[in-house]
XYZ file of C-alpha atoms in Angstrom:
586
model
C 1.221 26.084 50.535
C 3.273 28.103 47.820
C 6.571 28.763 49.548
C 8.083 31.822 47.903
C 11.835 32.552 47.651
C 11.901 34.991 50.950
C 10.311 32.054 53.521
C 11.178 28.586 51.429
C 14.177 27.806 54.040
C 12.227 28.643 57.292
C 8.985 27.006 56.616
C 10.740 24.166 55.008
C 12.967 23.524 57.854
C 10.112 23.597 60.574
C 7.680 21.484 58.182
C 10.394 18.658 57.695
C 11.143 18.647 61.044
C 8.037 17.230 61.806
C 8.113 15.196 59.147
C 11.311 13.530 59.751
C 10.638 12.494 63.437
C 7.709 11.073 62.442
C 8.799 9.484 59.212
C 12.857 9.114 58.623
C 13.874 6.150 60.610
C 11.202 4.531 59.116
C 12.334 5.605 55.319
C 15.843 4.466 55.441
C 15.737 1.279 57.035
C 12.304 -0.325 55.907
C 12.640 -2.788 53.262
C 10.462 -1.514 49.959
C 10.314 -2.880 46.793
C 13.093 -6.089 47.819
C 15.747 -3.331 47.990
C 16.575 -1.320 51.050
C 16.056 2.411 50.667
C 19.180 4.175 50.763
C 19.786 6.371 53.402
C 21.817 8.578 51.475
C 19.242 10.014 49.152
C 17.457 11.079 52.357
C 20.030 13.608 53.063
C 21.550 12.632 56.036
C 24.536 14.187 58.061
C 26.969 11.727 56.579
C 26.483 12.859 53.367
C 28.304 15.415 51.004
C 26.198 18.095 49.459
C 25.386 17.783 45.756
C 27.574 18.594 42.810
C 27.940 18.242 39.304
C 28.636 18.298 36.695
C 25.455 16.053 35.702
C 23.133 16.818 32.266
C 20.885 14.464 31.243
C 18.755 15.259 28.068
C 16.705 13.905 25.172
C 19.867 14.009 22.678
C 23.918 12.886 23.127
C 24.714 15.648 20.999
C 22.598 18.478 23.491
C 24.110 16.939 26.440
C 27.590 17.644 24.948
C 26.826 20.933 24.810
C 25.580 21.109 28.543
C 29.017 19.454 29.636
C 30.960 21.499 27.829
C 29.442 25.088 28.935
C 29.534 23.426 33.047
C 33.717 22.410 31.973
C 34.002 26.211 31.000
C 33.007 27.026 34.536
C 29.086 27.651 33.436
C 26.087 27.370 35.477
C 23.219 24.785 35.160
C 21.043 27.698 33.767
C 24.043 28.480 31.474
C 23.861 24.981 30.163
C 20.278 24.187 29.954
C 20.577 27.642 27.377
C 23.309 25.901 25.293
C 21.121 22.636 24.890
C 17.742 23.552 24.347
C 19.694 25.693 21.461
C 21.113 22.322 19.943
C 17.825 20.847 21.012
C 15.513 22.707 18.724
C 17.880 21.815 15.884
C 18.406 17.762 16.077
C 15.143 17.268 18.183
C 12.760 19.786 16.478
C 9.735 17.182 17.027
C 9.878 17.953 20.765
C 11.062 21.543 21.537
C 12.766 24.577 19.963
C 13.300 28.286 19.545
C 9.225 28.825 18.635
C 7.561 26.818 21.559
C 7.551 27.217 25.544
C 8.525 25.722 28.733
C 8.701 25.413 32.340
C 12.111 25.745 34.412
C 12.908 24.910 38.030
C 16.281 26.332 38.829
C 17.899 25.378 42.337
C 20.000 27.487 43.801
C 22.976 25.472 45.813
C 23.913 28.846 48.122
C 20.589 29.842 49.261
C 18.915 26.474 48.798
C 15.964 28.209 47.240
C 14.010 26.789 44.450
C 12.147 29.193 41.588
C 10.064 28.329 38.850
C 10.065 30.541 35.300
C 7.065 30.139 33.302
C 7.651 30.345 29.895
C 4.701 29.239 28.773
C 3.112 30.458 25.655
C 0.243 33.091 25.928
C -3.102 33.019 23.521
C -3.146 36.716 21.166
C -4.649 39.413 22.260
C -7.224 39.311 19.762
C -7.986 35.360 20.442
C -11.933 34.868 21.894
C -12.844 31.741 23.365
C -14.312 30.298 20.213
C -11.159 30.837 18.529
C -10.912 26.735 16.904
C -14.646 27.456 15.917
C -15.437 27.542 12.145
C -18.839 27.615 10.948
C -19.890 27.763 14.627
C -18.495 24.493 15.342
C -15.304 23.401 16.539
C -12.698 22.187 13.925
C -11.105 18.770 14.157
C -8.314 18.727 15.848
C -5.389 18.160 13.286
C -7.017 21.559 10.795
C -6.545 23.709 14.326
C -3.144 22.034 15.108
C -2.215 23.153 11.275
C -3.610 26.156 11.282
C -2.135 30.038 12.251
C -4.570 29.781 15.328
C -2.989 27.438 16.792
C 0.737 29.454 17.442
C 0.855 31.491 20.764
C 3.851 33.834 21.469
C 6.708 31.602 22.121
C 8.019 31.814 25.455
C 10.929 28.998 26.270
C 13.863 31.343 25.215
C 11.923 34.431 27.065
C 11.856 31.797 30.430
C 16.115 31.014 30.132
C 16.799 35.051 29.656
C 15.115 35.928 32.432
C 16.465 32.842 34.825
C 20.179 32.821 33.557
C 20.294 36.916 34.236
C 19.804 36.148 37.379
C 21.739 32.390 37.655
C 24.064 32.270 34.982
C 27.979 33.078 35.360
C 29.044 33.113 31.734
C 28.000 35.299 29.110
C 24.322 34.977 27.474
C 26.800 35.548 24.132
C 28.642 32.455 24.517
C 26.273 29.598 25.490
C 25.213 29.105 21.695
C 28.402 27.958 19.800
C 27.473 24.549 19.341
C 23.935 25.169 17.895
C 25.376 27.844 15.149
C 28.200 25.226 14.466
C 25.892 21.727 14.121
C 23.350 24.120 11.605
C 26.122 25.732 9.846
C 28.204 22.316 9.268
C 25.334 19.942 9.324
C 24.167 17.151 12.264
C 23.541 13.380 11.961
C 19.766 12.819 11.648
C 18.777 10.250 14.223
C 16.649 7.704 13.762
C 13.937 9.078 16.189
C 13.975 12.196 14.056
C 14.022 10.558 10.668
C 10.715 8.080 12.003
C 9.163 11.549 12.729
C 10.298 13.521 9.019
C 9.157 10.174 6.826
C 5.829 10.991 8.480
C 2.680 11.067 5.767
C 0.782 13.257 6.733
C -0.323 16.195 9.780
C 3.045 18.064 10.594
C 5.542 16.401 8.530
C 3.960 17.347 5.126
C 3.565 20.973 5.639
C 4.838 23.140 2.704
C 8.040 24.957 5.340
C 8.437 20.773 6.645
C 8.454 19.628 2.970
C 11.038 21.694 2.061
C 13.051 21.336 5.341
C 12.870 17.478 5.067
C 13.655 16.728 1.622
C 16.828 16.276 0.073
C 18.256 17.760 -3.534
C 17.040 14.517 -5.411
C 13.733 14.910 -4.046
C 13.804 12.435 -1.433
C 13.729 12.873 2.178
C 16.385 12.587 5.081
C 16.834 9.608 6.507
C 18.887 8.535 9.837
C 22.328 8.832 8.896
C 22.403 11.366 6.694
C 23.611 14.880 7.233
C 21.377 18.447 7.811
C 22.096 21.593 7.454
C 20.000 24.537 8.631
C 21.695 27.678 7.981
C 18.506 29.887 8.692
C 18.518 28.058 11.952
C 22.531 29.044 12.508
C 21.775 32.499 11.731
C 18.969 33.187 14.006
C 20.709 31.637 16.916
C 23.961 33.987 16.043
C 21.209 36.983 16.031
C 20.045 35.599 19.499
C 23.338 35.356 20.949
C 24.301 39.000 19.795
C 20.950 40.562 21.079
C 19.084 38.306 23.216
C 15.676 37.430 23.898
C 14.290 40.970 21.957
C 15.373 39.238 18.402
C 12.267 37.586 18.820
C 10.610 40.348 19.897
C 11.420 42.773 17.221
C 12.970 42.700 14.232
C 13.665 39.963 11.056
C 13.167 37.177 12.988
C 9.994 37.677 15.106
C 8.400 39.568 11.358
C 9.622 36.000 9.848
C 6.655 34.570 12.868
C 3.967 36.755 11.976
C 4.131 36.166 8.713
C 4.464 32.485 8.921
C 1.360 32.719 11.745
C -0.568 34.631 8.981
C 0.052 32.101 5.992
C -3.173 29.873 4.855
C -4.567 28.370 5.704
C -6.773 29.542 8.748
C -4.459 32.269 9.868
C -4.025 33.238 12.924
C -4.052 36.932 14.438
C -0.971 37.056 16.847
C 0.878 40.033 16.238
C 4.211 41.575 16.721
C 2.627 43.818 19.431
C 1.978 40.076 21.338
C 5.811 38.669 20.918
C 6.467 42.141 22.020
C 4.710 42.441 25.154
C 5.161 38.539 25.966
C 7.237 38.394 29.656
C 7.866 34.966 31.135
C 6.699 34.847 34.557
C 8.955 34.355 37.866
C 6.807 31.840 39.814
C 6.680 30.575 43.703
C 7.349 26.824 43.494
C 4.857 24.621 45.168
C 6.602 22.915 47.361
C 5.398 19.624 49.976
C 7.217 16.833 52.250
C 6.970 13.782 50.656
C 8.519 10.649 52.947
C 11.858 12.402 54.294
C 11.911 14.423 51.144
C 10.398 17.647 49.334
C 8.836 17.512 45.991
C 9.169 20.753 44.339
C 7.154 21.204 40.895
C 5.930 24.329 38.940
C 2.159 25.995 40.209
C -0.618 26.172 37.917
C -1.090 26.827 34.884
C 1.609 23.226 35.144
C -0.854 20.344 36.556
C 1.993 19.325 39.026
C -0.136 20.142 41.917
C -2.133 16.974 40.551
C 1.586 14.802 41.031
C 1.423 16.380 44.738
C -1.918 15.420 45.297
C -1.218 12.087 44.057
C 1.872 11.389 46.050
C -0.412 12.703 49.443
C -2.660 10.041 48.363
C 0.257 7.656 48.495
C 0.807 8.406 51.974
C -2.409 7.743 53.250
C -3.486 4.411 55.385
C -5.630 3.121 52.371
C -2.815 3.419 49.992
C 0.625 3.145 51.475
C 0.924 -0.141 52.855
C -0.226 -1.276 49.527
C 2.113 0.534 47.508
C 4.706 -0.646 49.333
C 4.554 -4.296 48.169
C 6.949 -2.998 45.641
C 7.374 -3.262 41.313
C 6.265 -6.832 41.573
C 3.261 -7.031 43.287
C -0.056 -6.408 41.006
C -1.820 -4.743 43.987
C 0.587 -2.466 43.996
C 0.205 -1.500 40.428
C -3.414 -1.746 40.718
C -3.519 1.048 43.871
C -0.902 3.128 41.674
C -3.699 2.815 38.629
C -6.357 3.982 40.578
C -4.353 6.818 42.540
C -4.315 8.138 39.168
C -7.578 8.288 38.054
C -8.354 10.146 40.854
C -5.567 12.524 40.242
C -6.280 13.344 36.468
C -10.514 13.783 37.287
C -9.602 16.661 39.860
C -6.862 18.073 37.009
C -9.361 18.174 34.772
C -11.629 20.006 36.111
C -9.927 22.557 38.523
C -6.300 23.194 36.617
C -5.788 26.489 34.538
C -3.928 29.872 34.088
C -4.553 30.977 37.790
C -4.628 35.030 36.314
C -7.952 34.138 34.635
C -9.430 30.873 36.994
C -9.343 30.625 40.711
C -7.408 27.125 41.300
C -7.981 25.344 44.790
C -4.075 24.536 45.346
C -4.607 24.241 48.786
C -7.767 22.613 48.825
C -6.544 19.627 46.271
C -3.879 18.956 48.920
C -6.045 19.181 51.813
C -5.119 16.185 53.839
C -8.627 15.655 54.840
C -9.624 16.282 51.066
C -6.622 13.741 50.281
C -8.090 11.119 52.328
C -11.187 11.165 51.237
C -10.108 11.073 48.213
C -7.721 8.229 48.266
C -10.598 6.086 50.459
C -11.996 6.021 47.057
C -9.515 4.092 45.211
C -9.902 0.341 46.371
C -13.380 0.280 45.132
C -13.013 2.798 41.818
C -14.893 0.943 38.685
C -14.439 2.370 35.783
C -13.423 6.653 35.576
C -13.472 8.523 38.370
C -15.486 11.826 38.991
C -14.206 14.752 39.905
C -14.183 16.317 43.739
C -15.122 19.255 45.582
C -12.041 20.376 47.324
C -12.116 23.307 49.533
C -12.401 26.267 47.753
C -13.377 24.671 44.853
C -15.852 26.226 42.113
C -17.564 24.073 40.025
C -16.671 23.513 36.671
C -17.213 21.514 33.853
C -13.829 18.625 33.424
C -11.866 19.341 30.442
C -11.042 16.619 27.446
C -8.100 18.667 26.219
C -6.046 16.856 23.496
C -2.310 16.366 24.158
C -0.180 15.253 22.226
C 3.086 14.427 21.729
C 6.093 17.040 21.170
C 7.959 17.701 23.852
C 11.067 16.816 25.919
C 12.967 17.092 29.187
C 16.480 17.879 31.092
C 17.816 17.771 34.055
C 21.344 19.830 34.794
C 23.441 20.069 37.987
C 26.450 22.216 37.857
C 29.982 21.919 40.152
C 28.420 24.656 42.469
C 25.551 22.161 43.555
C 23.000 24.619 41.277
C 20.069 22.395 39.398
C 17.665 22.758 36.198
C 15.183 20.522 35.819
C 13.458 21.762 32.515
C 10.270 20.514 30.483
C 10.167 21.892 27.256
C 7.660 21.850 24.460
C 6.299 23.136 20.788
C 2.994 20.885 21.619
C 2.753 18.107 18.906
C 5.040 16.699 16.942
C 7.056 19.521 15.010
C 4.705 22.177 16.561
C 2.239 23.460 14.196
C 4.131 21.962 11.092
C 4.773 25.933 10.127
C 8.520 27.479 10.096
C 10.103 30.471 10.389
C 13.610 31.669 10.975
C 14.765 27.791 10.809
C 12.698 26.783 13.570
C 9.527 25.560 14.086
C 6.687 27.359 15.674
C 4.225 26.223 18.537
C 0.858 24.714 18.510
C 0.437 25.863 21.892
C -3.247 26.832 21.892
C -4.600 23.152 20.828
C -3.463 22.743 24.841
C -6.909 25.119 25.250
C -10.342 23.624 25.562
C -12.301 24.491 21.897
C -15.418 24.854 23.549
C -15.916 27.283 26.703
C -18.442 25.214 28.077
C -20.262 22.159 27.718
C -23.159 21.345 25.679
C -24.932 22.144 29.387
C -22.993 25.813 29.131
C -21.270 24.350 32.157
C -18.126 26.780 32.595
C -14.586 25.168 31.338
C -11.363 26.197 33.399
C -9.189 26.344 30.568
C -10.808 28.119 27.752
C -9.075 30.260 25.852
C -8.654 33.845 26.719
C -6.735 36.813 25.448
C -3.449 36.542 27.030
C -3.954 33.585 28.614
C -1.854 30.969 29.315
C -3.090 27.292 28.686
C -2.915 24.343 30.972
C 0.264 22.107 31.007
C 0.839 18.877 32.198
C 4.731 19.821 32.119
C 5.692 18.878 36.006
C 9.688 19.222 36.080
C 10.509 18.039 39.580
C 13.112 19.248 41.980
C 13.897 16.941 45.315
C 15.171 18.432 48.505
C 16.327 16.463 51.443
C 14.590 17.427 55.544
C 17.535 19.988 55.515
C 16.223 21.807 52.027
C 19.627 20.113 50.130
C 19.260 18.725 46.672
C 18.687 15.269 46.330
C 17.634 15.109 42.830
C 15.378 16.263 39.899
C 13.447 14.672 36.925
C 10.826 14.757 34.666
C 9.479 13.660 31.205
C 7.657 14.647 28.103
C 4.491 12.712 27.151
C 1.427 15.079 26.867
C -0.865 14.102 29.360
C 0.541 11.022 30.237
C 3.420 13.169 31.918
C 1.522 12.721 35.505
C 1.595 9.240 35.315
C 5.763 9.097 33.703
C 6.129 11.398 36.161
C 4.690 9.685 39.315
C 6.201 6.489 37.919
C 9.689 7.646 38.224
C 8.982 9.049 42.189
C 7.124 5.792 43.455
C 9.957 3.594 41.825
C 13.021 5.342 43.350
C 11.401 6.938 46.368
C 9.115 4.359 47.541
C 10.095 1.297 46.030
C 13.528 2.090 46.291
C 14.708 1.556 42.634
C 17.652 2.842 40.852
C 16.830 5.806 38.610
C 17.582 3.761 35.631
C 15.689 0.989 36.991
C 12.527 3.129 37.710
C 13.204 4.665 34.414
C 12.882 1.152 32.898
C 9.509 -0.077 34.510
C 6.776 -0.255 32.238
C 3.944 2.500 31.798
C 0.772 2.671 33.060
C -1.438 5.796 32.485
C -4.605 5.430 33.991
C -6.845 8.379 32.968
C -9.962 7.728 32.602
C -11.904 4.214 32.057
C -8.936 2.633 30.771
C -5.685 1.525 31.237
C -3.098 2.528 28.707
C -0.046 0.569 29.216
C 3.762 -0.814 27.538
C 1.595 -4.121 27.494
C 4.953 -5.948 26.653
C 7.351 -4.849 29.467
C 4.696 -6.089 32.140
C 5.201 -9.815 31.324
C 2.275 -12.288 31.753
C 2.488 -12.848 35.744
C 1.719 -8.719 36.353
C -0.437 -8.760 33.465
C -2.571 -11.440 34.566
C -2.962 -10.523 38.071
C -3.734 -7.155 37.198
C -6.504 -8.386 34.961
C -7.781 -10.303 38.120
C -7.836 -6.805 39.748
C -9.962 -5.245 37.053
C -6.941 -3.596 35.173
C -7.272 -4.774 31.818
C -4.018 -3.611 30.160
C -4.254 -1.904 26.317
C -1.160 -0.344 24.312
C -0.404 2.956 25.570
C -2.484 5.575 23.253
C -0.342 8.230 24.949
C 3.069 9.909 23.573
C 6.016 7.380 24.759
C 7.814 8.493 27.992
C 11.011 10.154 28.179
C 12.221 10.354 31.800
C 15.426 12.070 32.638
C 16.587 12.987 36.048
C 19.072 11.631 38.945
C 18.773 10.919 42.723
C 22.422 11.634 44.970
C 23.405 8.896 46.348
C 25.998 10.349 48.612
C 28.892 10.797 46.722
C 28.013 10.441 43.136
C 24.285 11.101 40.949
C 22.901 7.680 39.875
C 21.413 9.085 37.193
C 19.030 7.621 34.115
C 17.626 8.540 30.374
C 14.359 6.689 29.282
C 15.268 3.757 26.913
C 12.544 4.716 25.179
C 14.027 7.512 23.312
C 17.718 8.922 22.297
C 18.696 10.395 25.738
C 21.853 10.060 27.692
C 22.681 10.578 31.364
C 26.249 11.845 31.818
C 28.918 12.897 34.466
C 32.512 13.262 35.039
């Protein structure tokens, strides 16, 4: 079920109960994974509720700027303002002022969870063959680089609208520290300078060229110091009006015309950035274990992480799964779990205002069983289901690739964020304006409405329409609806699997967060096995290859996982080592 705001608390309290007599005992006593599961993350009476201050996000420098707005008495919502602001300036690869997002906000006093949808919406003058040229689809890197590809920008529409509601300081102050870094210059990391010595796509666009190179005509390298005072001055204009600077005026005129450059412009309009809302969503909402996993609806594909997790707790899977990190049949059941998971996605995920989605009927837990029967004897891709209420169509093979990050904030009040944030690829469509770069949003779309069959695809594009996300910030509850932690990660599709991978290690397996964060990937979607082939080591490697898991190097965007379990008294909290993040309290 959805669980909106009014019944979340009642229906959550009488569904846990159930769950907890049946399953809690169990949960914090049984040994998973060689490590006990601690009884304090499920909630229990000894416990003290939540606090902060906790941020954990893709960049040292954007976490200082969370800390200091919770120090000055600010709200998670305030803070997750302040650093996606320095965000879109020292991360631009991954997220900014031009792309979109989806927010889970917590709120401590009511204990009720919302999502904002800020994702980006397609023109209203965008048709379904709208990456067709010559009455064929384009490749996929001339759509990414073309005007098509932007859709009205919706991540700073999604914080106005959630920190009017949850913030405690002013919507003026939260963006000091992006104005000062662009004004004075920031240190370019070495993630970012990897990404700006690119040679082609993205990084070699006229507005990137001239961004990224240097007065002697080379370009920035880590260590060196830039300045973006177009960037400074349309986060000043922000502060001083909010979200309608990009909705009217200089800077949203500086996005049409950049959308409308050649080549292959595109046709959004400043009636679309005008008429663009962000939308206040139900969260989705099921017991997991002694827990509640909260994640965004559709058009997000964390129903798909729910379904998987159901899976989890069925008799085929769960006493397998519990063998713990070690064990290949573990991994193996985890592998296939997933394939199932990402067929039913495929097929059945999309904006729910233009495509009926089966939410209920993917988490049926007859439909869940049946499923996860499957999985010991899965060869090779799975198929798609037929859930309840589920309409045929065609599976989707969107592209998805890799620009996008993740944060997780808890403020001194007990109030949580946990944030996934995007422009799409890396440095959006390559095209600037204002300082920032825009979106490739609409790549997330299938090109073709149907298959070569004219077998209906879910997530064509549409006027207005929203594409389908694998963003799937989490929020965890305790049996009593208290927080007991948050994460999530960027990594295009592969964000299901990071995703899963960071609840199975600390909530099954029992894992610290940094632990679980370490583990190696596995994204199983579709025939093969994608994979950081060298953290497995050769005893995991080899008896997964006995199992039929033949491991490859992960063709999917690297994980970033950032999030924190509450252990109690203090947030054991984590950053993926595979990028620049930092976990920090005080």
């Amino acid at each position: 079920m959805i669980m909106s705001n009014s019944t979340f608390r009642p229906l959550l309290v009488a569904v846990l109960a159930l769950a907890s007599t049946l399953t809690l005992a169990g949960c914090q006593t049984t040994m998973v994974g060689g490590a006990s599961a601690p009884a304090e993350a499920a909630g229990t009476a000894a416990t003290r509720p939540a606090r902060g201050p906790f941020v954990a996000a893709a960049n040292p420098l954007a976490a200082e700027a969370g800390m200091a707005v919770l120090r000055r008495g600010g709200s998670a919502v305030d803070a997750a303002v302040a650093v996606q602001a320095v965000l879109g300036l020292v991360e631009p690869q991954s997220s900014g002022l031009g792309g979109g997002a989806f927010i889970m906000v917590y709120d401590a006093g009511t204990q009720e969870v919302t999502t904002y949808d800020g994702r980006e919406t397609a023109p209203s003058a965008a048709t379904p063959e709208l990456f067709y040229e010559n009455g064929r689809p384009l490749p996929f890197m001339d759509a990414v680089l073309s005007g098509r590809s932007t859709g009205a920008p919706g991540a700073v529409a999604a914080l106005a609208m959630a920190q009017a509601t949850h913030g405690s300081l002013p919507w003026s102050s939260l963006f000091g520290d992006a104005e000062r870094l662009a004004r004075d210059g920031f240190t370019v990391s070495p993630r970012l300078a990897g990404f700006i010595a690119g040679t082609g796509g993205q990084a070699r666009t006229l507005w990137a060229t001239e961004y990224f190179t240097r007065p002697d005509g080379s370009r920035y390298v880590a260590g060196d110091t830039l300045r973006n005072p177009a960037y400074a001055e349309t986060v000043a204009t922000i502060a001083r009006d909010g979200i309608q600077a990009l909705r009217t005026g200089p800077i949203a005129e500086a996005i049409i015309e950049t959308v409308r450059a050649e080549p292959r412009p595109g046709s959004l309009s400043d009636a679309d950035l005008a008429a663009y809302r962000p939308i206040v969503r139900d969260a989705l909402c099921r017991p997991f274990r002694v827990y509640v996993i909260c994640i965004p609806p559709p058009p997000s594909s964390g129903v798909a992480l729910l379904q998987l997790l159901a899976m989890a707790e069925t008799p085929t899977a769960a006493p397998v799964l519990a063998e713990g990190e070690t064990s290949a049949a573990a991994w193996t059941m985890f592998a296939q779990l997933q394939r199932l998971m990402y067929a039913d996605r495929d097929r059945y995920v999309a904006d729910p205002a233009f495509v009926g989605v089966p939410v209920a009927g993917l988490l049926d837990p007859d439909y869940v069983a049946s499923r996860a029967a499957l999985a010991p004897g899965l060869a090779g891709a799975a198929t798609a289901g037929t859930p309840p209420g589920g309409v045929f169509r065609a599976p989707d093979a969107t592209t998805e690739p890799s620009g996008t990050s993740h944060m997780v904030i808890v403020d001194a009040a007990g109030n949580a964020v946990s944030m996934t944030t995007t422009v799409e690829s890396i440095f959006g469509s390559g095209r600037m304006a204002a300082g920032f770069f825009l979106n490739n949003q609409l790549t997330d779309f299938s090109f073709s409405p149907t298959t070569a069959e004219g077998a209906p695809i879910a997530n064509a594009v549409a006027a207005g329409k929203r594409p389908r996300s694998s963003m799937s910030p989490i929020i965890i509850l305790d049996h009593q609806g208290r927080l007991v932690g948050a994460m999530g990660s960027p990594g295009g599709s592969a964000i299901l699997a990071y995703n899963a991978k960071g609840l199975v290690g600390t909530l099954i397996w029992g894992l610290p967060v940094q632990a679980t964060f370490d583990l190696p990937n596995l994204v199983a979607k579709g025939p093969g096995f994608g994979a950081d082939t060298s953290r497995f080591g050769p005893t995991l490697t080899e008896g997964l290859a006995r199992n039929g898991i033949i491991l490859q190097p992960n063709a999917s965007e690297t994980s970033g996982l950032h999030g924190a379990i509450w252990r109690g008294d203090h947030w054991d909290g984590g950053a993926d080592d595979r990028r620049e993040g930092v976990a920090r309290t005080e």
